[in-house]
Amino acid sequence: MTDPGDVRASDAEREAVVEQLRVASVEGRLSLVELTDRTEAAYTATTHAELAMLTQDLPAGGTRAPVPAAPAEGRKRRWFVGVMGDSKRRGTWRIDQELGAVAVMGDVVLDLREAEVRTDRVEILAVSVMGDVKIIVPDGVNVDLDGMAIMGDKKVKVDQAPPGMNVPVVRVQAYAIMGDVKVVGDSHAQPLQRRITAWREHWRRLHGEDWRELSRQLRADTRELNRQIRDAHRDLGRGY
């Protein structure tokens, strides 16, 4: 007789676990990096047992957490400012409102990886004038970078999740004047020391290999597919 835990997981069951993880994050139970790690694992899970590992330390699912209300008109952002100096925020901290980062002949570093994100997405206004704004996120999130750069640069160096996955979103509105605004992932920043958790150890034992390596390979394959799609669209635009 088949062990119930060995039953193959369906797409709907994976999505249900991803939603439970998102709710847990909004309630402050998971940091951004924990949410991203477990979301990646949920989408690569093949059995009920693997999915159960990801939520064994969380309350039972089924209740959707209320989406935080939009900030009242005139509510201030939380600002991080570096004027001819540095402003850095790392480690454990709470994000429950929009963020602002301003670097004027200085540097601002916002490390979101260990932050408790109490909103559906992270919204950041980044302004750099002859300075640098660096935003560090876990690989696997989706980054939406918009804005403009004048004699400066704005760029994303993040191994983003494959299309169609319900992963955390970081939106950055960037304005760079003779400066840089950069959003970088784990693979392009100082590595974050992750706690060894029971679900991760069980996962490695089940798979006999590092699941994060599998996730990185999946993201690499997705980047190559996206590049091919962009090339095909460009060729169509040229009339080929």
XYZ file of C-alpha atoms in Angstrom:
240
model
C 0.000 0.000 0.000
C 1.286 3.440 -0.926
C 2.416 5.635 1.961
C 0.173 8.772 2.021
C 3.285 10.920 2.109
C 4.505 9.407 -1.147
C 1.397 10.471 -3.078
C 2.347 12.806 -5.915
C 1.555 16.480 -5.329
C -0.673 18.381 -7.743
C -0.180 21.933 -9.027
C -3.162 23.065 -6.948
C -1.630 21.581 -3.788
C 1.669 23.331 -4.470
C -0.123 26.649 -4.948
C -2.062 26.105 -1.692
C 1.219 25.670 0.201
C 2.709 28.755 -1.462
C -0.339 30.760 -0.330
C 0.025 29.413 3.217
C 3.654 30.525 3.205
C 2.685 33.992 1.947
C 0.126 34.328 4.730
C 2.722 33.270 7.298
C 5.097 35.935 5.972
C 2.506 38.716 6.223
C 1.840 37.586 9.815
C 5.542 37.959 10.621
C 6.347 34.252 10.924
C 8.871 34.115 8.051
C 11.621 36.445 6.865
C 11.885 37.300 3.179
C 14.685 34.789 2.609
C 12.748 32.055 4.435
C 9.665 32.786 2.359
C 11.680 32.667 -0.857
C 13.497 29.464 0.106
C 10.308 27.638 0.994
C 8.420 28.954 -2.029
C 11.120 27.616 -4.340
C 11.014 24.275 -2.547
C 7.208 24.142 -2.800
C 7.290 24.566 -6.570
C 9.888 21.799 -6.918
C 8.165 19.401 -4.480
C 6.886 16.177 -5.982
C 5.119 14.490 -3.033
C 2.794 15.328 -0.155
C 5.602 14.547 2.307
C 7.843 17.193 0.756
C 5.104 19.813 0.909
C 4.326 18.933 4.531
C 7.932 19.657 5.529
C 7.588 23.273 4.407
C 4.653 24.083 6.691
C 5.211 21.766 9.668
C 6.208 24.701 11.919
C 3.359 26.968 10.723
C -0.338 27.189 11.678
C -2.732 25.192 9.531
C -3.648 26.889 6.255
C -7.053 27.770 4.974
C -7.429 31.332 6.230
C -6.161 34.097 4.041
C -4.381 36.840 5.915
C -5.934 40.287 5.427
C -3.998 42.440 2.997
C -2.629 45.480 4.834
C -4.530 48.648 4.034
C -2.921 51.124 1.700
C -1.028 53.889 3.500
C -3.191 56.859 4.391
C -2.743 59.972 2.284
C 0.309 61.855 3.454
C 1.782 58.967 5.427
C 5.564 59.190 5.356
C 7.807 56.560 3.886
C 10.527 55.058 5.986
C 13.646 56.836 4.748
C 17.296 55.820 4.703
C 19.562 58.710 3.762
C 23.306 58.911 3.147
C 24.674 62.413 2.467
C 28.461 62.353 2.134
C 28.297 59.279 4.322
C 26.804 55.807 4.633
C 23.420 54.469 5.734
C 23.009 50.692 6.054
C 20.177 48.452 7.243
C 20.879 44.750 7.617
C 19.790 41.825 9.750
C 16.321 41.401 11.216
C 13.956 44.314 10.715
C 10.330 44.921 9.878
C 8.911 46.291 6.624
C 5.287 47.390 6.884
C 5.345 50.521 4.707
C 6.990 51.872 1.579
C 10.719 52.569 1.778
C 12.835 55.438 0.501
C 16.602 55.473 -0.061
C 18.575 58.629 -0.908
C 22.334 58.674 -1.514
C 24.019 62.040 -2.156
C 27.769 61.590 -2.520
C 27.348 58.667 -0.156
C 26.110 55.082 0.018
C 22.851 53.475 1.140
C 22.591 49.696 1.574
C 19.260 47.993 2.267
C 19.534 44.248 2.899
C 16.002 42.823 2.724
C 16.913 39.168 3.121
C 16.256 38.821 6.863
C 13.480 41.413 6.988
C 9.944 40.535 8.055
C 7.833 41.764 5.151
C 4.310 42.501 6.376
C 2.981 43.642 3.004
C 2.183 41.821 -0.233
C 5.197 43.409 -1.928
C 8.111 45.687 -1.123
C 7.931 49.175 -2.673
C 11.119 51.265 -2.724
C 11.873 54.754 -4.071
C 15.634 54.990 -4.660
C 17.419 58.252 -5.510
C 21.149 58.454 -6.154
C 23.037 61.700 -6.832
C 26.752 61.027 -7.231
C 26.290 58.133 -4.837
C 25.225 54.496 -4.688
C 22.035 52.772 -3.544
C 22.381 49.008 -3.170
C 19.382 46.798 -2.422
C 20.109 43.163 -1.535
C 17.350 40.559 -1.969
C 17.182 36.761 -1.931
C 17.657 35.109 -5.301
C 14.274 33.816 -6.394
C 12.228 36.981 -5.878
C 10.834 38.961 -8.800
C 12.310 42.438 -9.158
C 10.484 45.202 -11.027
C 12.967 48.047 -11.620
C 11.763 51.254 -13.265
C 12.887 54.869 -13.415
C 15.723 56.694 -15.181
C 19.481 57.161 -15.054
C 21.392 60.245 -16.219
C 25.149 59.738 -16.457
C 24.581 56.901 -14.036
C 23.259 53.364 -13.960
C 20.335 51.315 -12.681
C 20.530 47.539 -12.908
C 19.325 44.219 -11.544
C 21.637 41.282 -10.840
C 19.243 38.758 -9.335
C 18.541 35.144 -10.253
C 14.806 35.643 -10.554
C 12.133 32.959 -10.353
C 10.740 31.313 -13.493
C 7.591 32.950 -14.930
C 4.292 31.866 -13.435
C 5.521 31.347 -9.876
C 3.791 33.258 -7.091
C 6.977 34.558 -5.471
C 7.721 37.725 -3.467
C 7.888 40.943 -5.508
C 10.235 43.887 -4.958
C 9.380 47.030 -6.904
C 12.010 49.756 -7.182
C 11.466 53.207 -8.699
C 15.006 54.419 -9.335
C 16.427 57.840 -10.249
C 20.204 57.979 -10.683
C 22.161 61.125 -11.560
C 25.877 60.425 -11.882
C 25.289 57.563 -9.480
C 24.103 53.962 -9.327
C 21.013 52.112 -8.135
C 21.610 48.364 -7.967
C 19.400 45.464 -6.921
C 21.499 42.356 -6.287
C 20.757 38.817 -5.166
C 22.540 36.367 -2.886
C 24.800 35.143 -5.657
C 26.167 38.688 -6.156
C 26.443 39.722 -2.490
C 28.057 38.548 0.711
C 26.437 35.164 1.445
C 23.851 35.083 4.192
C 24.392 32.435 6.875
C 21.163 30.427 6.851
C 19.977 28.538 9.909
C 19.877 24.768 9.535
C 16.182 23.977 9.836
C 14.515 20.598 10.142
C 12.675 20.896 6.824
C 15.857 21.744 4.938
C 17.779 18.807 6.431
C 14.916 16.431 5.655
C 14.719 17.805 2.140
C 18.410 17.192 1.501
C 18.196 13.660 2.839
C 15.210 12.882 0.623
C 16.808 14.238 -2.527
C 20.369 13.179 -1.822
C 21.656 16.511 -3.141
C 21.476 20.206 -2.467
C 18.032 21.362 -3.626
C 19.241 24.951 -3.895
C 21.607 23.878 -6.670
C 18.613 22.428 -8.496
C 16.775 25.731 -8.028
C 19.732 27.713 -9.358
C 19.876 25.487 -12.418
C 16.146 25.958 -12.969
C 16.559 29.742 -12.838
C 19.530 29.568 -15.233
C 17.464 27.553 -17.697
C 14.654 30.102 -17.365
C 17.007 33.022 -18.075
C 18.190 31.287 -21.249
C 14.585 30.660 -22.333
C 13.684 34.316 -21.695
C 16.716 35.404 -23.751
C 15.590 33.238 -26.649
C 12.068 34.681 -26.441
C 13.434 38.265 -26.480
C 15.626 37.435 -29.479
C 12.632 35.950 -31.313
C 10.517 39.056 -30.616
C 13.345 41.321 -31.823
C 13.673 39.311 -35.037
C 9.915 39.521 -35.610
C 10.071 43.284 -35.145
C 12.728 43.444 -37.848
C 10.482 41.559 -40.241
C 12.472 38.306 -40.308
